[in-house]
CSV table of C-alpha atoms in Angstrom, one decimal:
chain,number,residue,atom,x,y,z
A,1,MET,CA,24.6,190.8,178.4
A,2,ILE,CA,23.9,194.6,178.7
A,3,LEU,CA,26.3,195.5,175.4
A,4,PHE,CA,24.4,192.1,173.9
A,5,GLU,CA,20.8,193.1,174.4
A,6,CYS,CA,21.9,196.4,172.8
A,7,ASN,CA,23.2,195.4,169.6
A,8,LEU,CA,20.3,193.3,169.4
A,9,ARG,CA,18.1,196.3,170.1
A,10,TYR,CA,19.7,198.3,167.6
A,11,LEU,CA,19.6,195.4,164.6
A,12,LYS,CA,16.0,195.2,165.7
A,13,ASN,CA,15.4,198.7,164.7
A,14,THR,CA,17.9,199.1,161.8
A,15,TYR,CA,19.0,195.8,160.2
A,16,THR,CA,15.6,193.6,159.9
A,17,GLU,CA,16.7,191.3,158.4
A,18,VAL,CA,19.6,190.6,160.3
A,19,TYR,CA,18.1,190.9,163.2
A,20,ASN,CA,15.3,188.2,162.3
A,21,LEU,CA,18.4,185.6,161.3
A,22,LEU,CA,19.4,185.9,164.2
A,23,MET,CA,16.4,184.9,166.2
A,24,LYS,CA,16.6,181.8,164.4
A,25,THR,CA,20.1,180.7,165.4
A,26,ILE,CA,20.7,182.1,168.7
A,27,LYS,CA,20.7,178.8,171.3
A,28,ASN,CA,21.6,180.4,175.7
A,29,GLU,CA,25.0,178.4,175.4
A,30,PHE,CA,26.3,180.5,172.3
A,31,LEU,CA,29.0,182.0,174.4
A,32,GLU,CA,30.3,178.8,175.4
A,33,ASN,CA,31.1,177.6,172.7
A,34,ALA,CA,34.6,175.9,172.3
A,35,ASP,CA,35.2,176.5,168.7
A,36,ILE,CA,35.1,181.0,169.4
A,37,ILE,CA,36.8,181.8,172.2
A,38,VAL,CA,37.3,185.7,173.3
A,39,GLU,CA,41.2,186.8,174.4
A,40,GLU,CA,42.1,189.6,175.7
A,41,ALA,CA,45.0,190.6,172.7
A,42,LYS,CA,48.9,191.9,174.5
A,43,ASN,CA,47.7,195.7,173.8
A,44,GLY,CA,44.2,195.1,175.9
A,45,ASP,CA,41.9,194.7,172.6
A,46,PRO,CA,39.6,192.0,172.1
A,47,THR,CA,40.6,189.9,170.0
A,48,LEU,CA,39.3,186.3,168.7
A,49,LYS,CA,40.5,182.5,168.2
A,50,TYR,CA,37.9,180.4,166.4
A,51,TYR,CA,38.7,176.9,165.6
A,52,ASP,CA,38.3,174.8,162.1
A,53,GLY,CA,37.6,171.7,162.7
A,54,ASN,CA,41.3,170.7,162.6
A,55,ALA,CA,43.6,173.5,164.7
A,56,TYR,CA,42.7,176.9,166.3
A,57,TYR,CA,43.9,180.2,164.7
A,58,TYR,CA,43.4,184.1,165.6
A,59,ILE,CA,41.2,185.8,163.5
A,60,HIS,CA,42.8,189.2,164.9
A,61,SER,CA,45.8,189.7,166.0
A,62,ILE,CA,47.4,188.2,169.4
A,63,TYR,CA,49.2,191.5,169.6
A,64,ASN,CA,47.6,194.3,168.3
A,65,PRO,CA,44.3,194.2,166.7
A,66,TRP,CA,44.7,198.1,165.4
A,67,LYS,CA,47.8,198.2,164.4
A,68,GLU,CA,47.3,194.8,162.1
A,69,ALA,CA,44.0,195.8,160.6
A,70,LYS,CA,45.6,199.7,159.9
A,71,LYS,CA,48.2,197.6,157.5
A,72,PHE,CA,45.7,195.4,156.2
A,73,ILE,CA,43.7,198.2,154.6
A,74,GLU,CA,46.6,200.4,153.3
A,75,ALA,CA,47.4,197.1,151.6
A,76,ASN,CA,43.9,197.4,150.0
A,77,VAL,CA,42.6,200.4,150.0
A,78,ASP,CA,42.8,202.8,146.9
A,79,ASN,CA,42.2,206.5,146.6
A,80,ARG,CA,41.0,205.6,142.9
A,81,ILE,CA,38.6,203.9,144.1
A,82,GLY,CA,35.1,204.6,146.5
A,83,ASP,CA,33.1,201.4,146.5
A,84,TYR,CA,34.6,199.0,148.8
A,85,ILE,CA,33.0,195.3,149.1
A,86,VAL,CA,34.5,193.5,152.4
A,87,PHE,CA,34.1,189.8,152.9
A,88,GLY,CA,33.9,189.0,156.4
A,89,PHE,CA,33.3,191.3,159.7
A,90,GLY,CA,34.7,189.7,162.6
A,91,LEU,CA,35.3,192.3,165.2
A,92,GLY,CA,35.3,194.9,162.9
A,93,TYR,CA,38.8,196.3,163.0
A,94,HIS,CA,39.3,196.6,159.8
A,95,VAL,CA,36.2,198.1,158.5
A,96,ILE,CA,36.6,200.9,161.3
A,97,GLU,CA,40.3,201.5,159.5
A,98,LEU,CA,38.5,201.2,155.9
A,99,LEU,CA,36.3,203.6,157.6
A,100,LYS,CA,38.4,206.4,158.1
A,101,TYR,CA,39.3,206.9,154.6
A,102,GLU,CA,37.1,210.1,153.4
A,103,PHE,CA,37.4,209.3,149.7
A,104,VAL,CA,35.5,205.7,150.4
A,105,LYS,CA,31.8,206.4,149.6
A,106,ASN,CA,30.2,202.5,150.3
A,107,VAL,CA,31.5,199.5,152.3
A,108,PHE,CA,29.6,196.5,151.5
A,109,VAL,CA,30.4,194.2,154.4
A,110,PHE,CA,29.5,190.6,154.8
A,111,GLU,CA,29.6,188.0,157.5
A,112,PHE,CA,29.4,184.6,157.1
A,113,ASN,CA,29.9,182.7,160.5
A,114,LYS,CA,26.9,183.9,162.7
A,115,GLU,CA,28.5,182.5,165.8
A,116,ILE,CA,30.9,184.9,165.2
A,117,PHE,CA,28.9,187.8,164.9
A,118,LEU,CA,27.0,186.6,168.5
A,119,ASN,CA,30.3,186.5,170.1
A,120,ALA,CA,31.0,190.3,168.5
A,121,LEU,CA,27.5,191.6,169.6
A,122,ASN,CA,28.6,190.7,172.9
A,123,THR,CA,32.3,192.4,173.1
A,124,ILE,CA,31.9,195.3,170.7
A,125,ASP,CA,29.5,197.9,170.3
A,126,ILE,CA,28.6,197.2,166.0
A,127,SER,CA,25.9,200.4,166.6
A,128,SER,CA,29.3,202.5,166.2
A,129,ILE,CA,30.6,201.2,163.0
A,130,LEU,CA,27.1,200.6,161.3
A,131,ASN,CA,25.9,203.8,162.0
A,132,ASP,CA,28.0,205.2,159.1
A,133,LYS,CA,26.2,206.0,156.4
A,134,ARG,CA,28.8,204.4,154.1
A,135,VAL,CA,28.0,201.1,155.5
A,136,HIS,CA,25.6,198.0,154.2
A,137,PHE,CA,26.3,195.2,156.2
A,138,PHE,CA,25.2,191.5,155.8
A,139,LEU,CA,25.0,188.2,157.3
A,140,VAL,CA,24.6,185.3,155.4
A,141,ASP,CA,24.3,182.0,156.0
A,142,GLU,CA,23.2,179.9,152.8
A,143,MET,CA,24.3,180.4,149.5
A,144,ASP,CA,20.7,181.9,147.4
A,145,ALA,CA,20.9,185.2,150.0
A,146,PHE,CA,24.6,185.3,148.8
A,147,ASN,CA,24.0,185.6,145.3
A,148,LYS,CA,21.2,188.0,145.9
A,149,TYR,CA,23.1,190.1,148.2
A,150,LEU,CA,26.0,190.2,146.0
A,151,GLN,CA,24.2,190.6,142.3
A,152,SER,CA,22.0,193.8,144.0
A,153,ILE,CA,25.7,194.9,145.1
A,154,LEU,CA,26.8,195.2,141.5
A,155,ASN,CA,24.1,196.1,140.0
A,156,SER,CA,23.8,199.0,142.0
A,157,MET,CA,26.9,200.7,140.8
A,158,ILE,CA,27.2,202.6,138.2
A,159,SER,CA,30.6,201.6,137.1
A,160,ASP,CA,33.2,199.1,137.6
A,161,ASP,CA,35.1,200.6,140.0
A,162,TYR,CA,34.8,198.9,143.0
A,163,LYS,CA,37.3,196.8,145.1
A,164,VAL,CA,36.8,193.9,147.0
A,165,ILE,CA,38.5,193.2,150.7
A,166,TYR,CA,39.0,189.1,151.4
A,167,HIS,CA,39.6,188.9,155.0
A,168,GLU,CA,41.5,185.5,154.7
A,169,PRO,CA,41.1,184.2,158.8
A,170,LEU,CA,37.2,185.2,158.0
A,171,ILE,CA,37.0,183.6,155.0
A,172,ARG,CA,38.6,180.3,156.4
A,173,SER,CA,35.8,180.4,159.1
A,174,ILE,CA,33.3,180.2,156.8
A,175,PRO,CA,31.2,176.8,157.9
A,176,PRO,CA,31.2,173.5,156.2
A,177,GLU,CA,28.2,173.9,155.2
A,178,MET,CA,28.4,176.6,153.2
A,179,LYS,CA,31.5,175.2,151.3
A,180,GLU,CA,29.7,176.7,147.9
A,181,VAL,CA,30.0,180.6,149.3
A,182,ARG,CA,33.6,179.7,150.3
A,183,ASP,CA,34.0,178.7,146.2
A,184,LEU,CA,32.3,181.5,144.9
A,185,ILE,CA,34.2,184.0,147.0
A,186,LEU,CA,37.6,182.6,145.8
A,187,GLU,CA,35.7,182.4,142.2
A,188,PHE,CA,35.2,186.2,142.7
A,189,LYS,CA,38.9,186.6,143.8
A,190,ILE,CA,40.2,185.4,141.2
A,191,LEU,CA,38.7,186.9,138.6
A,192,ASN,CA,38.8,190.2,140.5
A,193,SER,CA,42.5,189.8,141.4
A,194,THR,CA,44.1,189.3,138.1
A,195,PHE,CA,44.1,193.0,136.7
A,196,ASN,CA,44.1,194.3,140.2
A,197,ASN,CA,46.5,192.9,142.2
A,198,ASN,CA,49.3,195.7,143.4
A,199,GLU,CA,52.2,192.8,142.7
A,200,ASN,CA,50.9,193.0,139.2
A,201,TYR,CA,49.6,196.1,138.7
A,202,TYR,CA,53.0,197.4,137.5
A,203,LEU,CA,54.6,194.5,135.5
A,204,LEU,CA,50.5,195.1,133.6
A,205,LYS,CA,51.0,198.6,133.5
A,206,ASP,CA,54.7,198.1,131.6
A,207,ASN,CA,53.3,195.5,129.1
A,208,PHE,CA,50.0,197.9,128.5
A,209,GLU,CA,52.4,200.7,127.5
A,210,SER,CA,54.9,199.0,124.9
A,211,ASN,CA,51.7,197.0,123.5
A,212,ILE,CA,50.0,199.8,122.3
A,213,LEU,CA,52.8,201.4,120.6
A,214,ASN,CA,53.2,198.0,118.5
A,215,TYR,CA,50.4,196.6,117.5
A,216,ASP,CA,48.6,197.2,114.0
A,217,LYS,CA,44.6,196.5,114.5
A,218,PRO,CA,42.1,197.0,117.9
A,219,VAL,CA,40.3,193.5,117.7
A,220,ASN,CA,36.9,195.7,117.2
A,221,GLU,CA,37.8,195.4,113.6
A,222,LEU,CA,37.2,191.4,113.3
A,223,PHE,CA,33.7,191.7,115.4
A,224,ASN,CA,30.9,190.6,113.3
A,225,LYS,CA,33.6,189.9,110.8
A,226,TYR,CA,32.8,186.2,110.8
A,227,ARG,CA,28.6,186.3,111.1
A,228,ASN,CA,27.3,182.4,111.7
A,229,VAL,CA,31.0,181.1,110.1
A,230,PRO,CA,31.9,178.1,112.6
A,231,ALA,CA,34.8,178.9,115.1
A,232,VAL,CA,36.8,175.9,116.9
A,233,ILE,CA,38.7,177.4,119.7
A,234,ILE,CA,41.4,175.1,120.2
A,235,ALA,CA,43.0,174.8,123.8
A,236,ALA,CA,45.9,172.8,125.3
A,237,GLY,CA,43.5,170.0,127.2
A,238,PRO,CA,44.7,166.4,126.9
A,239,SER,CA,42.3,165.4,124.9
A,240,LEU,CA,43.6,168.0,121.8
A,241,GLU,CA,46.4,164.6,121.3
A,242,GLU,CA,43.4,162.4,120.1
A,243,ASN,CA,41.6,165.1,118.1
A,244,ILE,CA,44.7,167.1,116.6
A,245,GLU,CA,44.5,165.0,113.2
A,246,LYS,CA,40.8,165.4,112.6
A,247,ILE,CA,41.6,169.2,113.1
A,248,LYS,CA,43.5,168.8,109.6
A,249,SER,CA,39.3,167.2,107.7
A,250,LEU,CA,37.4,170.3,108.7
A,251,LYS,CA,36.5,172.3,106.2
A,252,THR,CA,38.2,175.6,105.1
A,253,ASN,CA,35.3,178.0,105.9
A,254,SER,CA,35.6,177.5,109.5
A,255,ILE,CA,37.8,179.9,111.5
A,256,LEU,CA,40.3,178.1,113.8
A,257,ILE,CA,41.0,180.3,116.8
A,258,ALA,CA,44.6,178.6,118.8
A,259,VAL,CA,45.3,179.5,122.6
A,260,SER,CA,49.1,180.4,122.0
A,261,ARG,CA,50.5,176.9,124.3
A,262,VAL,CA,49.5,174.7,121.2
A,263,ALA,CA,50.8,176.7,118.2
A,264,ARG,CA,54.2,174.6,117.7
A,265,ASN,CA,52.3,171.5,117.6
A,266,LEU,CA,49.5,172.5,115.4
A,267,LEU,CA,52.6,173.8,113.0
A,268,GLN,CA,53.9,170.7,113.2
A,269,ASN,CA,51.2,169.0,112.3
A,270,ARG,CA,50.6,171.1,109.5
A,271,ILE,CA,47.7,172.8,110.7
A,272,ASN,CA,47.5,177.1,110.3
A,273,PRO,CA,45.5,178.5,112.6
A,274,THR,CA,43.0,181.3,111.7
A,275,TYR,CA,44.2,183.1,114.9
A,276,ILE,CA,46.8,182.8,117.7
A,277,VAL,CA,45.3,184.1,121.3
A,278,ILE,CA,47.4,184.9,123.9
A,279,SER,CA,46.8,186.9,127.4
A,280,ASP,CA,50.0,185.6,129.9
A,281,PRO,CA,51.9,188.8,130.8
A,282,LEU,CA,55.2,186.8,131.7
A,283,PRO,CA,58.2,186.4,129.7
A,284,ILE,CA,57.8,182.9,129.4
A,285,MET,CA,55.0,183.3,126.3
A,286,LEU,CA,58.0,183.5,124.1
A,287,GLU,CA,59.1,180.3,124.9
A,288,HIS,CA,55.7,179.5,123.2
A,289,PHE,CA,57.0,180.3,120.0
A,290,LYS,CA,61.1,179.4,120.4
A,291,ASN,CA,62.2,178.1,116.7
A,292,ILE,CA,59.2,178.6,115.0
A,293,GLU,CA,58.3,181.1,112.2
A,294,ILE,CA,54.7,181.6,113.3
A,295,HIS,CA,55.0,185.4,113.8
A,296,TYR,CA,55.6,185.7,110.0
A,297,GLU,CA,52.7,183.6,109.1
A,298,LEU,CA,50.0,184.3,111.7
A,299,PRO,CA,47.6,187.1,112.6
A,300,LEU,CA,48.0,187.4,116.5
A,301,ILE,CA,45.1,188.3,118.6
A,302,ALA,CA,46.8,189.7,122.3
A,303,LEU,CA,45.3,191.0,125.2
A,304,SER,CA,46.6,194.3,125.9
A,305,THR,CA,48.6,193.5,128.8
A,306,ALA,CA,50.0,190.4,127.3
A,307,TYR,CA,53.8,189.9,127.7
A,308,LYS,CA,55.0,192.6,125.5
A,309,GLY,CA,57.8,190.8,124.1
A,310,VAL,CA,55.6,188.9,121.5
A,311,LEU,CA,54.5,191.7,119.8
A,312,LYS,CA,57.6,193.2,119.5
A,313,GLU,CA,58.4,190.4,117.9
A,314,TRP,CA,55.8,189.2,116.0
A,315,LYS,CA,55.7,190.1,112.1
A,316,CYS,CA,52.2,189.2,110.8
A,317,THR,CA,49.0,191.7,112.1
A,318,LYS,CA,48.7,192.2,115.6
A,319,TYR,CA,45.3,193.0,116.9
A,320,LEU,CA,45.1,194.2,120.5
A,321,ALA,CA,42.0,193.7,122.7
A,322,PHE,CA,41.1,195.9,125.7
A,323,GLN,CA,39.9,194.1,128.8
A,324,LYS,CA,37.7,195.5,131.2
A,325,ASN,CA,38.4,195.4,134.9
A,326,PHE,CA,42.1,197.1,134.0
A,327,ASP,CA,41.8,201.1,134.6
A,328,LEU,CA,44.3,201.6,131.5
A,329,SER,CA,42.9,199.6,128.8
A,330,GLU,CA,39.3,200.8,130.1
A,331,GLU,CA,40.6,204.0,129.4
A,332,TYR,CA,42.3,204.1,126.7
A,333,ALA,CA,39.0,202.0,125.2
A,334,LYS,CA,36.9,204.9,126.2
A,335,ARG,CA,39.1,207.8,124.3
A,336,ASN,CA,39.2,205.7,121.7
A,337,SER,CA,35.6,204.9,121.4
A,338,LEU,CA,36.7,200.9,121.6
A,339,GLU,CA,34.6,198.2,122.6
A,340,THR,CA,35.9,195.5,126.2
A,341,VAL,CA,36.4,192.4,126.4
A,342,GLU,CA,35.8,189.5,129.6
A,343,VAL,CA,38.6,187.8,129.4
A,344,GLY,CA,37.1,185.3,132.2
A,345,GLY,CA,40.6,184.3,133.8
A,346,SER,CA,42.4,182.2,131.2
A,347,VAL,CA,43.5,182.5,127.4
A,348,SER,CA,40.9,180.1,126.9
A,349,THR,CA,38.4,182.0,128.2
A,350,LEU,CA,39.6,185.2,126.0
A,351,ALA,CA,39.7,183.2,122.8
A,352,ILE,CA,35.3,182.1,123.3
A,353,GLU,CA,34.7,185.9,124.3
A,354,VAL,CA,36.8,187.1,120.5
A,355,ALA,CA,34.7,183.9,119.2
A,356,ILE,CA,31.5,185.4,120.4
A,357,LYS,CA,32.3,188.7,119.2
A,358,PHE,CA,33.1,188.3,115.6
A,359,GLY,CA,29.6,186.3,115.6
A,360,CYS,CA,30.7,183.2,114.5
A,361,ASN,CA,28.6,179.9,115.4
A,362,PRO,CA,28.5,177.3,116.1
A,363,ILE,CA,31.8,177.7,118.2
A,364,VAL,CA,33.4,174.1,118.5
A,365,PHE,CA,35.6,173.2,121.8
A,366,VAL,CA,38.6,171.0,121.1
A,367,GLY,CA,40.8,169.9,123.9
A,368,LEU,CA,38.9,172.2,126.3
A,369,ASP,CA,39.1,169.6,129.0
A,370,LEU,CA,39.2,171.9,132.3
A,371,GLY,CA,40.3,169.1,134.5
A,372,PHE,CA,43.0,166.4,135.0
A,373,SER,CA,41.9,163.8,131.9
A,374,LYS,CA,44.6,160.8,131.7
A,375,ASN,CA,46.4,162.4,134.6
A,376,LYS,CA,47.8,165.3,132.6
A,377,MET,CA,46.4,168.9,132.3
A,378,HIS,CA,48.0,169.3,129.1
A,379,ALA,CA,48.3,167.9,126.2
A,380,PHE,CA,51.8,166.9,124.8
A,381,GLU,CA,53.0,166.8,128.0
A,382,ASN,CA,55.0,163.7,129.0
A,383,SER,CA,55.3,163.5,133.0
A,384,VAL,CA,51.5,162.9,134.2
A,385,ILE,CA,50.4,164.5,137.4
A,386,GLU,CA,51.1,162.4,140.9
A,387,ASN,CA,49.7,165.0,143.2
A,388,TYR,CA,46.7,167.4,142.1
A,389,GLY,CA,47.2,169.3,145.2
A,390,SER,CA,43.4,171.2,146.3
A,391,VAL,CA,41.1,169.2,144.1
A,392,ILE,CA,37.8,169.5,143.3
A,393,GLU,CA,35.6,166.7,141.8
A,394,THR,CA,33.1,166.7,138.9
A,395,ILE,CA,31.6,164.9,136.0
A,396,ASN,CA,32.6,164.6,132.2
A,397,TYR,CA,30.4,163.6,129.8
A,398,PHE,CA,29.9,160.4,130.4
A,399,ASN,CA,28.5,160.7,134.2
A,400,GLU,CA,32.2,159.9,135.1
A,401,LYS,CA,33.9,161.2,138.0
A,402,ILE,CA,37.0,163.5,137.1
A,403,TYR,CA,39.2,165.7,139.1
A,404,THR,CA,39.9,169.3,138.6
A,405,ASN,CA,41.3,172.3,140.8
A,406,HIS,CA,39.3,175.5,141.9
A,407,SER,CA,40.6,177.6,139.0
A,408,LEU,CA,39.9,175.1,136.2
A,409,ASN,CA,36.5,175.0,137.5
A,410,ILE,CA,36.2,178.8,137.8
A,411,PHE,CA,36.7,179.4,134.1
A,412,ARG,CA,34.0,176.4,133.1
A,413,ARG,CA,31.1,178.5,135.4
A,414,TRP,CA,32.3,181.1,133.3
A,415,ILE,CA,31.5,179.3,130.2
A,416,GLU,CA,28.4,177.9,131.7
A,417,LYS,CA,27.7,181.8,132.1
A,418,LYS,CA,28.5,183.2,128.6
A,419,ILE,CA,26.8,180.0,127.2
A,420,GLY,CA,23.8,180.7,128.9
A,421,ASN,CA,23.8,184.6,128.0
A,422,ASN,CA,24.2,183.4,123.9
A,423,LYS,CA,21.7,181.3,123.6
A,424,HIS,CA,21.6,182.1,119.6
A,425,ILE,CA,24.8,180.4,119.5
A,426,THR,CA,25.9,177.2,119.8
A,427,PHE,CA,28.5,175.6,121.5
A,428,ILE,CA,29.5,172.3,121.2
A,429,ASN,CA,32.0,170.6,123.0
A,430,THR,CA,34.6,167.2,121.9
A,431,SER,CA,36.4,167.0,124.9
A,432,LEU,CA,33.9,164.4,126.3
A,433,ASN,CA,36.1,163.0,129.1
A,434,GLY,CA,37.0,166.9,130.5
A,435,ALA,CA,34.6,168.6,132.9
A,436,LYS,CA,31.1,168.6,131.5
A,437,ILE,CA,30.4,172.5,130.5
A,438,ASN,CA,26.7,173.0,131.4
A,439,GLY,CA,25.2,173.9,127.6
A,440,SER,CA,27.7,172.7,125.9
A,441,ILE,CA,26.3,169.8,123.3
A,442,PRO,CA,28.8,166.9,123.6
A,443,MET,CA,30.3,165.7,120.0
A,444,GLU,CA,32.6,163.5,118.8
A,445,MET,CA,35.0,165.2,116.6
A,446,ASP,CA,33.9,163.3,114.0
A,447,GLU,CA,30.5,163.8,113.9
A,448,VAL,CA,31.9,167.6,114.5
A,449,ILE,CA,33.6,167.1,111.0
A,450,LYS,CA,30.1,166.1,109.2
A,451,LEU,CA,28.3,168.7,111.1
A,452,LEU,CA,30.7,171.7,109.5
C-alpha cells in the first residue's frame, strides 16, 4: 500500500480534482474487485484483466505490454502533429510510449473507469508519467465533466492540428452508467476518422490531387448567392418515396440540393435538382449516375476528396468544396483564400452545410429520416432490413419509438448543433416518421408547398 499512498499524495498536491473524485469513490475492498484483476504478463510486467459484464478480456497484452504499446503508438503517431487527445489511461504503457517522441507537445489523457485507475495507483508510479509537463490528465465519471474538459481542450488549441488516440480496450471498460460518454467518444471517432484514417488517407489524397485539376469553380463562389432563398435538401431516406411527387409542386424560386443517391429517381420523376452533391471517395459513386445523362444537365458540388472518376466524366459545371480536417484541403484553401466547409460525416450533412453557406432561408429537409423508417434505410429499395445490428432507440415527431444506428444518430446530433448555431435560419423537416431533429419544425410536405 506504500505505492498507493505515495500516488494519492502526489495527486493531492498536483491533481486536486482527481484526488477529490477518488476520495469520494475509494472503498476498502476495491482491490478485491472481481471485475478487475492485476496479473503478471509473460515478460514480468503487470497487465490488467477486466470483466465487462459478459466476459473477461485483457486491457494490456498478456505477453508483453511494452511491445504492444510501442506498436500501438507507432500506428497512431504522426510527426506532423504535436497535440494528442488519448482516450484511456489504464496502466499508462501507451502514454509513456507516446511521450518518447520529441515532437509531441501536449498529451491530454482521459480515464473513465475509476476502479481501473485505483488499481493503477496500486501498481505503477503515476508521478513518473504525470510529472511530464506535456501531460494533462483527466479522470471523468460523468457526461458534463467530460464535455467541459473536452471543450476546454479544443478551445485552447490554436489550430485543428491534433490527433485523437482511442485505446479500444479501455473505451470498452467505460462503465454502463456512462453510456452517454461512450456514445460521444464514438461520435468523436467517426467525425474525426473520416479524413485522418491512415488506411483511407492515400485514397483521399489520390482523389484530391485529381479533382483539383478537374473542377471549374470553388463552391465558395456560390456562398451568399441565395440569401433568403428557400432550399430543399433532398436526402435518400425512406420518406422520400411518399414526397417525391410533391416536390414537383414547389415554386421555382426554391433551389433543390439533392444527394447523389437519389439523382436517378428524381430525373425519372422529371425533377431537375439545382445541384447534385457528392462526397463519397469510392468508385461506387459512378453507379449513382450509370446510364443517365445527368452530368450534361446539372451542376455538381463535390467534396474535394470525392471519387475522382465522377469529376472526370461530369460535363456540366463542377464546384469543389474544400473541407476542414483534411490537411491537403486546408492547405489548398489557405493558399487560395477559400473558406473551408464542415462535412459532418455524410453527404446529407454536407448538403446542409452548403445550403447554410449559400445564405438559404428556410432550409427544408425531405427524405432525411436518420433512422429505419418502414424497416428500410434508403428510399426506393426493395429489400427491408431484417437485422439492424447495433441500434439506438430514438423517437419520431409523433413521440413514437424508432430505431437508428450510431452513425445516423451522430449525423442527427451534428445537424442539431448546426441548427443551434444558425438561429436566424428556419429549418423544416418533412420526414415526420424519421428521427426527431431538435430545433427543426415538423411540417407535412403539403404545408411546405403552401409556405414556399
